Coordinates of C-alpha atoms in Angstrom, one line a residue:
X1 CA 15.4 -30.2 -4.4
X2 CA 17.5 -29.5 -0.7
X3 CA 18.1 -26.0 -0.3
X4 CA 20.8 -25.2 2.4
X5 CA 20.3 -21.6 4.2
X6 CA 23.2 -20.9 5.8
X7 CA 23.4 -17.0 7.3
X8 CA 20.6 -16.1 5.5
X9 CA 21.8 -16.7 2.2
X10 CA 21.0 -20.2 -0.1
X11 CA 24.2 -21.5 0.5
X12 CA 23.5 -24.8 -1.1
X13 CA 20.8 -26.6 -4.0
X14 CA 20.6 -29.5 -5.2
X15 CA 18.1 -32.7 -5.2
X16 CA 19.6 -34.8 -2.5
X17 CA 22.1 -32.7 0.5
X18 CA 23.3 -34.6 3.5
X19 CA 22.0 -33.3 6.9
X20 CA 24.5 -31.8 8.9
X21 CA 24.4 -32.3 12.5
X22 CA 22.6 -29.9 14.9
X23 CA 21.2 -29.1 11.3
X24 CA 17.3 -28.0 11.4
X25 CA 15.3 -29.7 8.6
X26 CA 12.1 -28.3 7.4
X27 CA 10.5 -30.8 5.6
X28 CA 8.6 -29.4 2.1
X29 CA 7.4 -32.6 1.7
X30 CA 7.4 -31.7 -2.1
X31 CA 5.4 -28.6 -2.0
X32 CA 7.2 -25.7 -4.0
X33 CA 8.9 -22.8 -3.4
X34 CA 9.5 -19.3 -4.0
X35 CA 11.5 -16.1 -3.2
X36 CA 9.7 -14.6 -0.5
X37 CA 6.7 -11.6 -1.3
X38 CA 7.1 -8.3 -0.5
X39 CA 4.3 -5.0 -0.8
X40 CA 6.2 -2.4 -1.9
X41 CA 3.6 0.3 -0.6
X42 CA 1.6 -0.1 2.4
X43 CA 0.8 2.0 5.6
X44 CA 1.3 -0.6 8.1
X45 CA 0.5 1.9 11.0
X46 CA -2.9 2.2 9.3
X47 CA -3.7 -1.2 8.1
X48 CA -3.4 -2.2 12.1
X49 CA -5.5 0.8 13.0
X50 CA -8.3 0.1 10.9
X51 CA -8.3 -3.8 11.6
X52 CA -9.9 -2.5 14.9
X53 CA -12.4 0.2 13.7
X54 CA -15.5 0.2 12.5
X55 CA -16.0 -1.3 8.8
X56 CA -17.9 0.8 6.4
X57 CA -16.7 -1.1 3.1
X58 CA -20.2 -2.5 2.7
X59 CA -22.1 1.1 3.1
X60 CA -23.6 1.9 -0.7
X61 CA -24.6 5.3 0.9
X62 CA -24.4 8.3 3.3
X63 CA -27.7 6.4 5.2
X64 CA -26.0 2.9 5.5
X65 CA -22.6 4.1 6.8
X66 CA -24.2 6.2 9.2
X67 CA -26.6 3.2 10.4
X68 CA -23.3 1.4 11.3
X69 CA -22.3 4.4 13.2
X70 CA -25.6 4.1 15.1
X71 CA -25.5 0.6 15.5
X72 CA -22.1 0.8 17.3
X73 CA -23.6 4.2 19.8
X74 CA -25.9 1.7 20.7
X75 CA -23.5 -0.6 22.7
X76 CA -23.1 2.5 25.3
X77 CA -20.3 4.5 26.4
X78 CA -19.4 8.2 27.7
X79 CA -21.7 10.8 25.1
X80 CA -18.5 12.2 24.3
X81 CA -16.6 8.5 23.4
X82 CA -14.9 8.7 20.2
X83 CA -16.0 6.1 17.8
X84 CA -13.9 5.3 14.3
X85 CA -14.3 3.7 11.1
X86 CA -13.0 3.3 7.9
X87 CA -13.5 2.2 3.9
X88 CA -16.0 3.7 2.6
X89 CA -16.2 5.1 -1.4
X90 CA -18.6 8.2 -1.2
X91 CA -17.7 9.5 -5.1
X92 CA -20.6 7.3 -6.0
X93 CA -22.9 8.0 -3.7
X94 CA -26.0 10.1 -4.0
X95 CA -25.5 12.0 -0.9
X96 CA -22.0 13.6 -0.1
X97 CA -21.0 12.9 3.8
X98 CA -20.9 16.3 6.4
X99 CA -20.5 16.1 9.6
X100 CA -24.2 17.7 10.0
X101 CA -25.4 14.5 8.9
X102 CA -23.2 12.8 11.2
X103 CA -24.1 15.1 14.1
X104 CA -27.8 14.0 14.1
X105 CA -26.8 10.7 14.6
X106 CA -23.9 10.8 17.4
X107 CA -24.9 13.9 19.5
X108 CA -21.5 14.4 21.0
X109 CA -19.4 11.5 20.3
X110 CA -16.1 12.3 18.4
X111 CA -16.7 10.5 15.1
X112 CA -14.0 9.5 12.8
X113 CA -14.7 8.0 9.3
X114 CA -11.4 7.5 7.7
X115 CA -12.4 7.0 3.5
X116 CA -11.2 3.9 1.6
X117 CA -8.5 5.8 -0.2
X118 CA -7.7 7.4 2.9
X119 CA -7.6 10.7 1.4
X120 CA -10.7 12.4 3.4
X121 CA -12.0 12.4 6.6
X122 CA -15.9 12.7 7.9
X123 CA -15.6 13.7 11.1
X124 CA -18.3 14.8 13.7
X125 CA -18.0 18.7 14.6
X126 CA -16.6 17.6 18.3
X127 CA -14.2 15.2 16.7
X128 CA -13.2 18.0 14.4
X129 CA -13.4 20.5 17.7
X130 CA -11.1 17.3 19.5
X131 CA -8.7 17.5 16.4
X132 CA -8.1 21.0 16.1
X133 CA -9.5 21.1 12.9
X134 CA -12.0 24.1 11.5
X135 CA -15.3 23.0 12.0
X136 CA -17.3 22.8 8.6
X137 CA -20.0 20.8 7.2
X138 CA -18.0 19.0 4.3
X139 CA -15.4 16.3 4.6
X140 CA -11.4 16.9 5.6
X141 CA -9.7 16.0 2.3
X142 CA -6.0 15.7 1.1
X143 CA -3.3 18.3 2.3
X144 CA -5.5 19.2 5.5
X145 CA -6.3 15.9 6.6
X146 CA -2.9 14.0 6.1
X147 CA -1.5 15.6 9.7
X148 CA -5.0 15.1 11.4
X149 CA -4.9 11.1 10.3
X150 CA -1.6 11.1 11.4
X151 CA -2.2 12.5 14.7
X152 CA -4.8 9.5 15.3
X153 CA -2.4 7.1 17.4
X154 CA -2.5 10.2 19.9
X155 CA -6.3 9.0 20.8
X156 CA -5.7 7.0 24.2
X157 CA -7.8 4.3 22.6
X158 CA -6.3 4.1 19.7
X159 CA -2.9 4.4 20.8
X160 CA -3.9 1.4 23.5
X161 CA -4.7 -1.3 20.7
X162 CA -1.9 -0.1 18.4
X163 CA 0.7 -2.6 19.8
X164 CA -1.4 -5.6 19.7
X165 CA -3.1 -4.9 16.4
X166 CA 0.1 -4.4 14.6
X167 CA 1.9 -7.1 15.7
X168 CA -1.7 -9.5 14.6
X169 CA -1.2 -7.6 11.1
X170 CA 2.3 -8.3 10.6
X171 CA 2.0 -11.9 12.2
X172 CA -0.7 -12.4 9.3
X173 CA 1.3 -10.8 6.9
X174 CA 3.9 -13.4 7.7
X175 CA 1.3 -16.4 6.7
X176 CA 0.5 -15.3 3.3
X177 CA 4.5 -15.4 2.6
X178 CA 5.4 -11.6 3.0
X179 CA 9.0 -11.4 3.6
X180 CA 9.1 -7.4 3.7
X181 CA 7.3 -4.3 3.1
X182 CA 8.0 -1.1 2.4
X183 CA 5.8 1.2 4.9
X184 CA 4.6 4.6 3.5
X185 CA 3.0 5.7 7.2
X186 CA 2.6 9.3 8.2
X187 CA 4.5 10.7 11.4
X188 CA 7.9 8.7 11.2
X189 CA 8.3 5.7 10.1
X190 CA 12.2 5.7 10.1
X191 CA 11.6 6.8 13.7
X192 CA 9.5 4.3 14.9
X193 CA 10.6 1.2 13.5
X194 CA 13.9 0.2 14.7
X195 CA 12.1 0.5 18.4
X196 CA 9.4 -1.6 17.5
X197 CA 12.0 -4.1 16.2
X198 CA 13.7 -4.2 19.6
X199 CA 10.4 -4.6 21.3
X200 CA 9.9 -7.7 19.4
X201 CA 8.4 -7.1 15.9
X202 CA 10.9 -9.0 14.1
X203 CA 8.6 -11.0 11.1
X204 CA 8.8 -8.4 8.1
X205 CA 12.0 -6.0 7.0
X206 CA 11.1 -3.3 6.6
X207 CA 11.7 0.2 4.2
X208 CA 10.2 2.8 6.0
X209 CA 9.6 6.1 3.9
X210 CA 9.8 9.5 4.9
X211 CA 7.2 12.8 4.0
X212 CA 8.4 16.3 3.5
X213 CA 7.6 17.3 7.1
X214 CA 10.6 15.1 8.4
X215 CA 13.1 15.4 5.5
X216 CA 15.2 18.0 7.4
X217 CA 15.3 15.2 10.1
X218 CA 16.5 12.7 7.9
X219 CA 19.0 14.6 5.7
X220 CA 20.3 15.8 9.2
X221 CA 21.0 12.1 10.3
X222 CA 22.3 11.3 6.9
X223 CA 20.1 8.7 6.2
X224 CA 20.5 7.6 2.7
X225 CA 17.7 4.9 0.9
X226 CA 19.0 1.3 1.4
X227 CA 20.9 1.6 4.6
X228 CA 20.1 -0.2 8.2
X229 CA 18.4 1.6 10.7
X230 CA 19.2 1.2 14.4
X231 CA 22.5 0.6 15.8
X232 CA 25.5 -1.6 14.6
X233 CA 24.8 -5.6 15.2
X234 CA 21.2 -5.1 16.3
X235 CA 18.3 -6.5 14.7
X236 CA 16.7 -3.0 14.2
X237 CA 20.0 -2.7 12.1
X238 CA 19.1 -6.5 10.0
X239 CA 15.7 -5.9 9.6
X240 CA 15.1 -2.1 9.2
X241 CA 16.5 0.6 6.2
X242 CA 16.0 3.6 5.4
X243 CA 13.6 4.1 2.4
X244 CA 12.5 6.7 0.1
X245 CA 11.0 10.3 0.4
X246 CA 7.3 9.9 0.0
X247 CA 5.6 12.9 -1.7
X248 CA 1.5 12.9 -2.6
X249 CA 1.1 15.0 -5.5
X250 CA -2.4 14.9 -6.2
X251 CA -5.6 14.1 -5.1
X252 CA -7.2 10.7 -5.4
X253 CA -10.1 9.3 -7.9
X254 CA -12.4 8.2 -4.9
X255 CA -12.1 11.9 -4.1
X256 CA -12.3 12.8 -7.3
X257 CA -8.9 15.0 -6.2
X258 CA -6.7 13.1 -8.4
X259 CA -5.2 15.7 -11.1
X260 CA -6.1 15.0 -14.9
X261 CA -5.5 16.9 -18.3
X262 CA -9.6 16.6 -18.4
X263 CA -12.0 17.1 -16.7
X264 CA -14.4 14.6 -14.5
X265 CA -17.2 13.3 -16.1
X266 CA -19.0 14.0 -13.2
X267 CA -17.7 17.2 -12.2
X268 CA -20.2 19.9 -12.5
X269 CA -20.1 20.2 -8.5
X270 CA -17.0 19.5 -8.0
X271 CA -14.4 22.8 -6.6
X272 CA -11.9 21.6 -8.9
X273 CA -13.6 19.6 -11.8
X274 CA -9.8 18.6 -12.9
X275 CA -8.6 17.7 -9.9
X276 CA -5.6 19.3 -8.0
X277 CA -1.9 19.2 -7.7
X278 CA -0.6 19.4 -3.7
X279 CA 2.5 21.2 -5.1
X280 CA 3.7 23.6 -7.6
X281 CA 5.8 22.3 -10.2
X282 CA 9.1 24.3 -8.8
X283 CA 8.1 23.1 -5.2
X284 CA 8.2 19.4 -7.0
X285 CA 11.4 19.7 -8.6
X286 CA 13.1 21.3 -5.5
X287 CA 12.1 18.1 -3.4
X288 CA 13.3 15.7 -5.6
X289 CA 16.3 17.8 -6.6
X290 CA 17.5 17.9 -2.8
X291 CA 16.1 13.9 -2.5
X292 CA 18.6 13.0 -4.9
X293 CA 21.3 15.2 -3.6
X294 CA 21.1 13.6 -0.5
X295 CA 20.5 9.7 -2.0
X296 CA 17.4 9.3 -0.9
X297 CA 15.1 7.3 -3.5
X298 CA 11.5 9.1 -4.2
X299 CA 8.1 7.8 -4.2
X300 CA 5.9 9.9 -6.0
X301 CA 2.2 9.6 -5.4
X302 CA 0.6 10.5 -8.8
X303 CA -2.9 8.9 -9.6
X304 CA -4.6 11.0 -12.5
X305 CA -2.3 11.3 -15.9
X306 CA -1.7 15.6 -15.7
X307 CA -0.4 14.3 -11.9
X308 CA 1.8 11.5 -13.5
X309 CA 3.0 13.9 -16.4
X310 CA 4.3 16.6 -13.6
X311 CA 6.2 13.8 -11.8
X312 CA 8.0 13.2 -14.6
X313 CA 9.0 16.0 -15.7
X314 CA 10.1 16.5 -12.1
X315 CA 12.6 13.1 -12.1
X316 CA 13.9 14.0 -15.5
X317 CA 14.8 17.7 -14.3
X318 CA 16.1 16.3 -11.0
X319 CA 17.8 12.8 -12.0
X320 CA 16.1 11.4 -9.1
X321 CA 15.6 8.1 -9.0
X322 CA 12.4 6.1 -7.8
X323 CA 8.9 5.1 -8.7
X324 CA 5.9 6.7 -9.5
X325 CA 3.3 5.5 -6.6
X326 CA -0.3 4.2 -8.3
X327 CA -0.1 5.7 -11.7
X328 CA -4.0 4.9 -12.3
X329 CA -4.2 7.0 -15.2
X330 CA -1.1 7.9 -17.3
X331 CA -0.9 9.9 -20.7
X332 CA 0.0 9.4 -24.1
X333 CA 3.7 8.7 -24.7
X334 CA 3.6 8.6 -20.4
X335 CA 4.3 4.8 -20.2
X336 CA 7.1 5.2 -22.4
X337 CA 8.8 7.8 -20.7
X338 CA 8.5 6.1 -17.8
X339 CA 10.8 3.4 -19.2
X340 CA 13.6 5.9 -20.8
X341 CA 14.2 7.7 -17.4
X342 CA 14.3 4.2 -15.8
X343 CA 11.0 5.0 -13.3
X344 CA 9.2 2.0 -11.8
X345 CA 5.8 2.4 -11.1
X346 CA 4.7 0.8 -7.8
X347 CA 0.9 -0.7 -8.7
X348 CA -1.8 -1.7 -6.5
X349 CA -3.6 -4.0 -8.6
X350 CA -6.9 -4.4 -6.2
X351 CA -7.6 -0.7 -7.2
X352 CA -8.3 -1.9 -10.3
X353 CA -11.1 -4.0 -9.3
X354 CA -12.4 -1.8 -6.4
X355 CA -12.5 1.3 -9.0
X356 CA -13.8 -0.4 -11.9
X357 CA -17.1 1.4 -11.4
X358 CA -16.0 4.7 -10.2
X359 CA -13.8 4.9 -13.2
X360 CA -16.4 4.7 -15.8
X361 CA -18.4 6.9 -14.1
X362 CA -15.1 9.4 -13.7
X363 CA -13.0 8.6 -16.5
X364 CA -15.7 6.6 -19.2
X365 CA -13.6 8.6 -22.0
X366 CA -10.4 7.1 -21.3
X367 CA -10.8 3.7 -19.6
X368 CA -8.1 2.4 -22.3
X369 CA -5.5 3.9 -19.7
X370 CA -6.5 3.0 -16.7
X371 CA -4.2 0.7 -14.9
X372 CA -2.3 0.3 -17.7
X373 CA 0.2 -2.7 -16.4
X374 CA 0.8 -4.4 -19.7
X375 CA 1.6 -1.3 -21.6
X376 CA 4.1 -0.9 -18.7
X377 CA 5.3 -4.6 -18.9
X378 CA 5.8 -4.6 -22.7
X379 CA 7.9 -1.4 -22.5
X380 CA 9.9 -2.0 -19.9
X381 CA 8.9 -0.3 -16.8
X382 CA 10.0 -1.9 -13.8
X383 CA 7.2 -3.2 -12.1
X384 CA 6.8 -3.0 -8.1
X385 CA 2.8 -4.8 -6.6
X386 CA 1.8 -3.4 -2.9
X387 CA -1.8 -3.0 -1.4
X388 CA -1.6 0.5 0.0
X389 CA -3.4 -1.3 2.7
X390 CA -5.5 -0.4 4.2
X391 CA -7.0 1.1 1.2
X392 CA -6.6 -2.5 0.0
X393 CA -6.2 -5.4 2.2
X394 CA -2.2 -6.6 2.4
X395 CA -2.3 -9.8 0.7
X396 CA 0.1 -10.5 -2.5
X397 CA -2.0 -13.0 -3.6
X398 CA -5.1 -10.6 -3.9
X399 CA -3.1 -8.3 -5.9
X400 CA -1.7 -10.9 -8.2
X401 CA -5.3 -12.4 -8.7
X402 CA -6.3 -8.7 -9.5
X403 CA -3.4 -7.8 -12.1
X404 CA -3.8 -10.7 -14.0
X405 CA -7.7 -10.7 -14.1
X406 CA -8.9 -7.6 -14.0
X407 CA -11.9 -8.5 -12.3
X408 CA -13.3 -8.8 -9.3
X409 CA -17.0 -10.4 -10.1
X410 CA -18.6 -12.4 -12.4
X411 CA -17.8 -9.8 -15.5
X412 CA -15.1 -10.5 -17.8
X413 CA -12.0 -8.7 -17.3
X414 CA -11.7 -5.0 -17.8
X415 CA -8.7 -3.5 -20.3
X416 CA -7.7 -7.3 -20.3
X417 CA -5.0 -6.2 -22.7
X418 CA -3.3 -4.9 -19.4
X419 CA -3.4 -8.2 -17.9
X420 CA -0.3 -9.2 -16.5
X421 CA 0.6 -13.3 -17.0
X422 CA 0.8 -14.9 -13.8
X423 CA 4.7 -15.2 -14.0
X424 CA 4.9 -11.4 -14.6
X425 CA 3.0 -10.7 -11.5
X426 CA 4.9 -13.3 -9.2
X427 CA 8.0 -11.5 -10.7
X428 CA 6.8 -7.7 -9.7
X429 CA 5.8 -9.2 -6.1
X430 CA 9.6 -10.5 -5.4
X431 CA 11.5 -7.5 -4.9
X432 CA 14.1 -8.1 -7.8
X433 CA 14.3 -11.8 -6.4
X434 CA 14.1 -13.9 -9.9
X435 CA 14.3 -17.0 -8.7
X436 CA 16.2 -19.6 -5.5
X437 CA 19.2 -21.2 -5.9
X438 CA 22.9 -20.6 -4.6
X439 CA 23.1 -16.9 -3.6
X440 CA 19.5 -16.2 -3.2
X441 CA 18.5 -14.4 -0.1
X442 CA 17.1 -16.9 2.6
X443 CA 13.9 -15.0 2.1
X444 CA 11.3 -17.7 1.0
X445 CA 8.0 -19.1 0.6
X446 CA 7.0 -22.7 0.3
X447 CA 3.7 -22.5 -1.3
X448 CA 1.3 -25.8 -0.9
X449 CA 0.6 -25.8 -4.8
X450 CA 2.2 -24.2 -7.9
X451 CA 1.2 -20.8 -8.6
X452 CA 2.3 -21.2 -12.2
X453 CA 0.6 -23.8 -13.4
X454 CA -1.5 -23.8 -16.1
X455 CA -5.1 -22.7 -16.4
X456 CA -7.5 -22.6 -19.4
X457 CA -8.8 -18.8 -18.2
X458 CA -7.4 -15.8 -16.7
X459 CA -10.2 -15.8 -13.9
X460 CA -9.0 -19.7 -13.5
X461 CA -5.4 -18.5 -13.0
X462 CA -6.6 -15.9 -10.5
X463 CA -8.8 -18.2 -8.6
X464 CA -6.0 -20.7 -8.3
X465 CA -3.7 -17.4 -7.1
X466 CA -6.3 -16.4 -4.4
X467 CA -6.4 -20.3 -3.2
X468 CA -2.5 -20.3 -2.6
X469 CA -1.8 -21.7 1.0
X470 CA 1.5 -20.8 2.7
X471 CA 2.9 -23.4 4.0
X472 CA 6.2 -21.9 5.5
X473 CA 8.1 -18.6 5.1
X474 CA 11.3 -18.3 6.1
X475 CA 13.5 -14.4 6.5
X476 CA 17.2 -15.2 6.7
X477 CA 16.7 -19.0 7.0
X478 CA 14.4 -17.7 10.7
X479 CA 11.2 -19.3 10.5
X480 CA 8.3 -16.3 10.7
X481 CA 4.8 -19.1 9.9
X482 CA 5.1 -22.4 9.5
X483 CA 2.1 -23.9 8.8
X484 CA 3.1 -27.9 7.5

């Protein structure tokens, strides 16, 4: 097939179209094509922070994270330097981090250990001391530490890199055929956007959220989910709209904060062996209630099943509208409500594999909901794929692999009953885009290979997902990668 873009629309399909003149032709060469991807929940401020910080993903324990803290003191600097790292999973580990631990290693130096899930912090005591935050020996978790990560960029180092690492992340972004993301960042991401957009990040759209803190600032603008951002005619105003109120309920399961009907498994020293909710039920209901009075979508973090039961009970007192953000672990008769009061759940599918272990050693009595994507599929949830990079890393095709495998290793699939087809996941990474042809947005893909062809496994299909080369993507018809 041709396909004619004309002001970012598909004006024209068909197999043969004449070229027009001072046309530009991008030649397929018979490759295929797709709507282009979008990751309906990342923190793009974040995912560029942490592609510059230390990595812990590999640490298995308090020791090996802190030897990579020691190994990076070695290269020299002021005593006092601050040094940060992210992605590690402590629930499993043997030894809980503190910052005394930490303290015997740097001396001075203002640590920062951001976790994978990004809900705790294991700071040094003069990082903590830097940061304003009460010095103690355990981590910074949840409520408290939200406002300290977001208060990162104010680092002079950090804040130095931040324009050239986000502009790498997005560029990459680009390459694996991400048309648009909807950013979840702390500290303002309806603020900050449509001036990074006239400084020259122009490769994604973007739907940047908003958190309680700011709400007064954007129901005082009158910003309402969907519309542009920036002024009239400018591309801040093309690429940019205003998204949903963001709102974390509860805890996570790395944490082991994530709010359940039961408790942990392994709770017996845990503060709250349930988990916790970050608001009261009437605190919930009166932020969605004025959310939807002032048409602004909600995005509702809720990652253990009491967590995801509150939430709804919330939307269907409030006739908000929106999505329930992770939904790792939903109760009985949960999925189905879901679908009567018409709220999407916005998945990231590599969870499933990076918490396959921390699961059954969490949840072991009720793996059977856990990530429960096909039970949402087959009742008629509206399904939305993201990373939540940087707990995950921003790929599409990662998360598809993921959803429809449920693996990550050489085991067999977990739950594989909530496998998602390959189609289904393709259609959950579009943003509502079904398919191209006349009236399709110029938003597009052209993938080196089908992604739907056949396979004789499910870990075949995902292989052949994770393989997909982008060829070219294309938002509104403007070339953002083109790798022919």
């Amino acid at each position: 097939m041709d396909l004619r873009l004309e002001r970012g629309v598909v004006t024209e399909a068909a197999p043969v179209l004449d070229v027009r003149r001072e046309e530009r032709v991008i030649d397929g060469d018979g490759r295929w094509v797709v709507p282009g991807l979008w990751d309906q929940h990342a923190h793009l401020t974040q995912w560029a922070q942490a592609s510059t910080w230390l990595d812990l993903s590999a640490a298995r324990s308090a020791a090996e994270a802190l030897a990579v803290v020691r190994q990076d003191l070695l290269r020299g600097g002021p005593p006092d330097r601050w040094v940060l790292g992210a992605g590690h999973r402590s629930a499993g580990w043997s030894e809980q981090p503190g910052a005394a631990a930490l303290d015997a290693v740097c001396g001075g130096a203002r640590v920062v250990l951001v976790s994978a899930d990004c809900h705790h912090g294991w700071l040094s005591s003069a990082a903590m001391a830097s940061l304003g935050v009460p010095v103690r020996d355990g981590v910074v978790a949840d409520d408290e530490w939200f406002p300290v990560l977001a208060r990162l960029d104010e680092i002079p180092e950090v804040h130095a890199s931040m324009a050239g690492a986000l502009s790498t992340v997005t560029r990459d972004a680009a390459r694996l055929g991400v048309v648009g993301v909807r950013d979840m960042d702390f500290g303002g991401a309806h603020l900050a956007w449509p001036q990074r957009v006239e400084a020259g990040a122009t490769s994604l759209r973007v739907r940047a959220g908003v958190y309680p803190d700011l709400l007064d600032d954007a129901v005082g603008r009158r910003l309402r989910t969907g519309e542009p951002l920036g002024a009239p005619g400018s591309r801040a105003a093309e690429l940019v709209t205003m998204g949903p109120l963001k709102i974390i309920a509860d805890g996570s399961l790395n944490s082991r904060t994530a709010c359940c009907r039961e408790p942990y498994a392994d709770a017996v020293a845990l503060e709250h062996p349930s988990g916790r909710m970050l608001y009261g039920d009437g605190e919930l209901l009166a932020l969605l209630a004025r959310a939807h009075e002032n048409d602004l979508d909600v995005a509702l973090h809720a990652i253990g099943d009491a967590a995801v039961g509150h939430a709804l009970d919330a939307f269907e007192a409030s006739g908000a509208r929106g999505s329930i953000e992770h939904a790792q672990l939903v109760g009985p008769g949960d999925v189905e409500r879901m679908a009567r009061l018409g709220v999407g759940a916005s998945v990231q599918p590599a969870h499933l594999v990076d918490d396959r272990d921390v699961s059954a050693q969490c949840w072991p009595d009720r793996l059977d909901r856990c990530f429960a994507y096909g039970s949402m599929q087959r009742a008629g949830v509206v399904l939305a794929l993201g990373s939540d990079a940087p707990v995950a890393p921003l790929d599409p095709w990662l998360a598809m692999a993921a959803a429809v495998h449920r693996s990550g290793d050489e085991r067999p699939p977990w739950n594989p009953g909530e496998s998602l087809t390959a189609a289904q996941a393709l259609a959950a990474s579009t943003d509502g885009q079904p398919t191209v042809g006349v009236g399709s947005r110029g938003d597009l893909a052209v993938l080196d290979h089908d992604p739907l062809a056949p396979e004789e496994s499910s870990a075949d299909v995902a292989a052949r997902l994770r393989a997909v080369r982008v060829a070219v993507t294309l938002l509104a018809g403007r070339p953002t990668h083109v790798g022919l």
